[in-house]
Structure formats: structure tokens, C-alpha cells
Amino acid sequence: MNLRLIAIGLLAAFAGVLGAIAFVPGAIDGLMPKRGTVTIGKALVGGPFELTRHDGQRVTDATYRGQLMLVYFGFTYCPDICPAGLQVMSAALDKLGADSERIAPLFVTVDPERDTPEQLKNYVSSFHKNLVGLTGSAEDISKVAKAYRVYYKKVQDPALSDYTMDHTSFFYLMDGDGEFITHFPHVVPPEKLAERLAAELKKLPANS
Ligand code: NI
């Protein structure tokens, strides 16, 4: 599977959806406020979740209130997209130094079948020290993916004896109340990501 092409395709599709929402507000009557695409975007992405952290603890979205959440969906067996994305995330957090403590970088698996807490614990140790691996039941994952409008699908790779996962590849930035701010493609330059994170940190209440 050419995951890079799929990622680009999804990006285009996502932009298309946003475009459609921006220009045809009537299409989503009853779901969202009609005025302001920013408000619509916030309403579309994110929401409550309950998942298992890589140390085995159950956590919810409320666990991360008062911090920015930088949320990425993927799986540990991913050959290139996820490692590249997590490296970008790690590099951006490194640039922020001590300020990165006020950001929760979350890696949510779309492959809970193989990504046990132990597997995630081992995997996240290759990236930024604050990176949190999250897994759960198939239902937990389906719920959080739906909330974040994340596409994922199990596919048999003819070149492999095992399966792989197709998945959306964005970073979702959420504010201290868990509300959507913006998203980035996983290939965003780390400097650019760090810049935006720093700007959003300035808006966080100082004591959080
Ligand atoms: Ni991946």
C-alpha cells in the first residue's frame, strides 16, 4: 500500500469537506451553528474519550485539562508514516524545552489488537520522553477515532503475511479545555509546529 498517496488523498478529501462545509452551510443544518467555519471546525473534531495508557492506567480527555493536547493516531507496526510523524512531534517538543511539559503528546493506536500497553510502552520510548501511548478496546478506539474524524482500516498486505492499517495522518492540536484549535499534516516542518505550539501555550492560563 502506498500510504503516502493515501495520506495525500485524505488530506485533499479533508480539505474538500471543509470547503463544502464553508460554502454549503445548509448541508449540515441541525448539526452545527451556521455562522463561522472556525466554530464548525471546533465542533467537528474532538470530544470525550476513555483509553488505557501505556503504563496500564485508564485515562480520559479530562486527565489532560489545562494542557494542550497534541493528538496523533497510528500504530506501532507502521513502517514509515507513523515513525516520521512521531519524529516531527518529538523534534517540535524538543525545541520548546521546559515549556513542552505543558503539552500532552498523545499517540492513539488504531490497531488495539496488536498495540497492547506493553507494546506501546516499548514503542513510545523511542520518541520524546513525554509521549503517551494510548490503547483500549476496539470500541474505545472506534469512539475516539470517530470523535476526531479519523479514518482507519485494516488491510491485508499481499507482500506480508500479516495485516497493515490504513489511517489518517494528522496532528490534532487541542486547547486546555479539550477544544479543537487546528490540525497539521504529519510532514509539517518541526519549526513550524513548535512555533504554533509556543503561540498557543501563551494563551494557556499560567498556573495550569
Ligand atoms: Ni502509520
XYZ file of C-alpha atoms and ligand atoms in Angstrom:
209
model
C 0.000 0.000 0.000
C 1.262 3.450 -0.791
C 0.395 5.107 2.492
C 1.875 8.412 1.423
C -0.553 8.648 -1.511
C -3.398 7.666 0.764
C -2.373 10.356 3.246
C -2.299 12.949 0.472
C -5.654 11.737 -0.780
C -7.151 12.011 2.677
C -5.700 15.473 3.086
C -7.365 16.516 -0.156
C -10.609 14.873 0.909
C -10.478 16.603 4.285
C -9.865 19.975 2.632
C -12.765 19.201 0.313
C -15.066 18.506 3.234
C -14.035 21.717 4.959
C -14.601 23.565 1.701
C -18.039 22.038 1.308
C -18.927 22.988 4.872
C -17.667 26.517 4.330
C -19.674 27.034 1.171
C -22.814 24.998 1.819
C -23.765 25.675 5.417
C -27.244 24.370 4.678
C -25.754 20.909 4.086
C -25.154 20.428 7.775
C -28.301 22.087 9.089
C -29.194 20.969 12.542
C -25.703 19.717 13.324
C -23.674 22.886 13.758
C -24.064 26.612 14.170
C -24.434 28.106 10.704
C -22.079 31.029 11.107
C -18.312 30.777 11.171
C -16.251 27.890 9.830
C -13.931 28.108 12.869
C -16.816 27.289 15.180
C -17.852 24.471 12.877
C -14.301 23.082 12.867
C -14.190 23.100 16.648
C -17.481 21.298 16.854
C -16.372 18.684 14.326
C -13.129 17.454 15.876
C -12.541 16.023 19.324
C -14.609 15.072 22.329
C -14.614 12.819 25.350
C -12.546 9.633 25.348
C -11.557 6.923 27.772
C -8.443 4.904 26.968
C -5.650 2.855 28.550
C -2.258 4.499 28.899
C 0.957 2.589 28.128
C 1.508 2.095 31.874
C -1.876 0.352 32.145
C -3.750 3.282 33.777
C -7.146 4.277 32.413
C -7.229 7.952 31.400
C -9.811 10.297 29.887
C -9.698 13.571 27.984
C -10.202 15.274 31.385
C -6.818 13.886 32.506
C -5.219 16.446 30.178
C -7.306 19.545 31.022
C -5.129 22.612 31.446
C -2.563 21.261 28.993
C -2.531 21.455 25.235
C -3.124 18.035 23.703
C -1.269 17.135 20.529
C -3.031 14.007 19.325
C -1.807 11.630 16.651
C -3.431 8.382 15.538
C -1.368 5.488 14.177
C 0.016 2.076 15.040
C 3.355 0.719 16.170
C 3.781 -1.666 13.217
C 3.515 1.256 10.767
C 6.591 1.095 8.532
C 7.212 4.763 7.806
C 4.361 7.262 8.210
C 3.955 6.985 11.981
C 7.669 6.975 12.845
C 8.131 10.048 10.626
C 5.177 11.807 12.252
C 6.299 10.998 15.769
C 9.798 12.249 14.962
C 8.337 15.574 13.805
C 6.302 15.776 17.019
C 9.350 14.931 19.158
C 11.554 17.467 17.370
C 8.955 20.219 17.833
C 8.619 19.407 21.560
C 12.415 19.422 21.949
C 12.508 22.934 20.505
C 10.134 24.120 23.243
C 12.371 22.871 26.056
C 10.738 23.077 29.509
C 7.552 24.588 28.011
C 6.826 21.199 26.446
C 5.796 19.991 29.928
C 2.516 21.853 29.386
C 1.733 19.830 26.288
C 0.418 16.271 26.319
C 1.635 14.484 23.176
C -0.735 11.563 22.698
C -0.252 8.643 20.329
C -3.569 6.788 19.977
C -3.336 3.398 18.326
C -5.761 2.384 15.582
C -4.525 -1.204 15.999
C -5.547 -2.154 19.550
C -5.341 -5.836 18.613
C -1.527 -5.725 18.451
C -0.828 -2.489 20.331
C -1.111 -3.593 23.938
C 0.011 -1.181 26.684
C 3.335 -3.085 26.873
C 3.866 -2.829 23.120
C 3.100 0.917 23.225
C 5.351 1.477 26.233
C 8.263 -0.010 24.375
C 7.418 1.907 21.194
C 6.982 5.399 22.694
C 10.347 5.080 24.465
C 11.963 5.608 21.024
C 10.479 9.117 20.811
C 10.001 12.176 23.064
C 10.088 11.307 26.783
C 6.604 12.768 27.339
C 4.962 10.866 24.503
C 1.984 8.895 25.823
C 0.769 5.739 24.090
C -2.972 5.109 24.321
C -4.890 1.950 23.513
C -8.158 0.350 24.587
C -10.886 -1.973 23.431
C -11.903 -1.963 19.779
C -14.923 0.059 20.896
C -12.809 2.611 22.827
C -10.692 3.178 19.730
C -13.660 3.351 17.382
C -15.244 6.016 19.606
C -12.179 8.251 19.867
C -11.428 7.890 16.151
C -14.987 8.890 15.333
C -14.739 11.906 17.645
C -11.561 13.061 15.905
C -12.905 12.227 12.435
C -10.074 9.776 11.923
C -10.302 7.164 9.200
C -8.635 3.793 9.768
C -8.992 0.417 8.149
C -7.369 -2.980 8.490
C -5.970 -4.194 5.154
C -4.230 -7.397 4.148
C -0.868 -6.586 2.632
C -0.183 -9.199 -0.076
C 3.551 -8.648 0.444
C 3.238 -9.537 4.117
C 1.796 -12.500 5.955
C 0.212 -10.054 8.404
C -2.146 -7.100 8.036
C -1.424 -3.407 7.980
C -3.578 -0.379 8.785
C -4.553 2.489 6.531
C -5.084 5.605 8.591
C -5.439 9.376 8.585
C -2.155 11.059 9.409
C -2.704 14.425 11.110
C -1.682 16.021 14.372
C -4.698 17.481 16.161
C -3.983 20.397 18.483
C -6.490 20.810 21.307
C -6.625 23.647 23.853
C -6.641 23.452 27.658
C -10.375 22.729 27.638
C -10.013 19.910 25.123
C -11.402 22.037 22.266
C -10.011 21.728 18.743
C -7.623 24.505 17.686
C -6.172 23.247 14.408
C -4.542 20.276 12.711
C -1.257 19.724 10.879
C -0.161 17.155 8.310
C 2.410 14.735 9.772
C 5.053 16.191 7.447
C 4.778 19.746 8.866
C 8.261 21.208 9.496
C 9.048 20.820 13.240
C 9.952 24.554 13.491
C 6.521 25.489 12.198
C 4.773 23.128 14.597
C 6.888 24.390 17.522
C 6.075 27.995 16.622
C 2.343 27.360 16.725
C 2.593 25.353 19.941
C 4.532 28.212 21.583
C 1.871 30.704 20.465
C -0.924 28.532 21.875
C 0.962 27.973 25.153
C 0.914 31.740 25.705
C -2.895 31.590 25.766
C -2.971 28.832 28.406
C -3.644 30.008 31.975
C -0.232 30.312 33.661
C -0.978 28.099 36.659
C -2.209 25.126 34.667
Ni 1.122 4.934 10.364
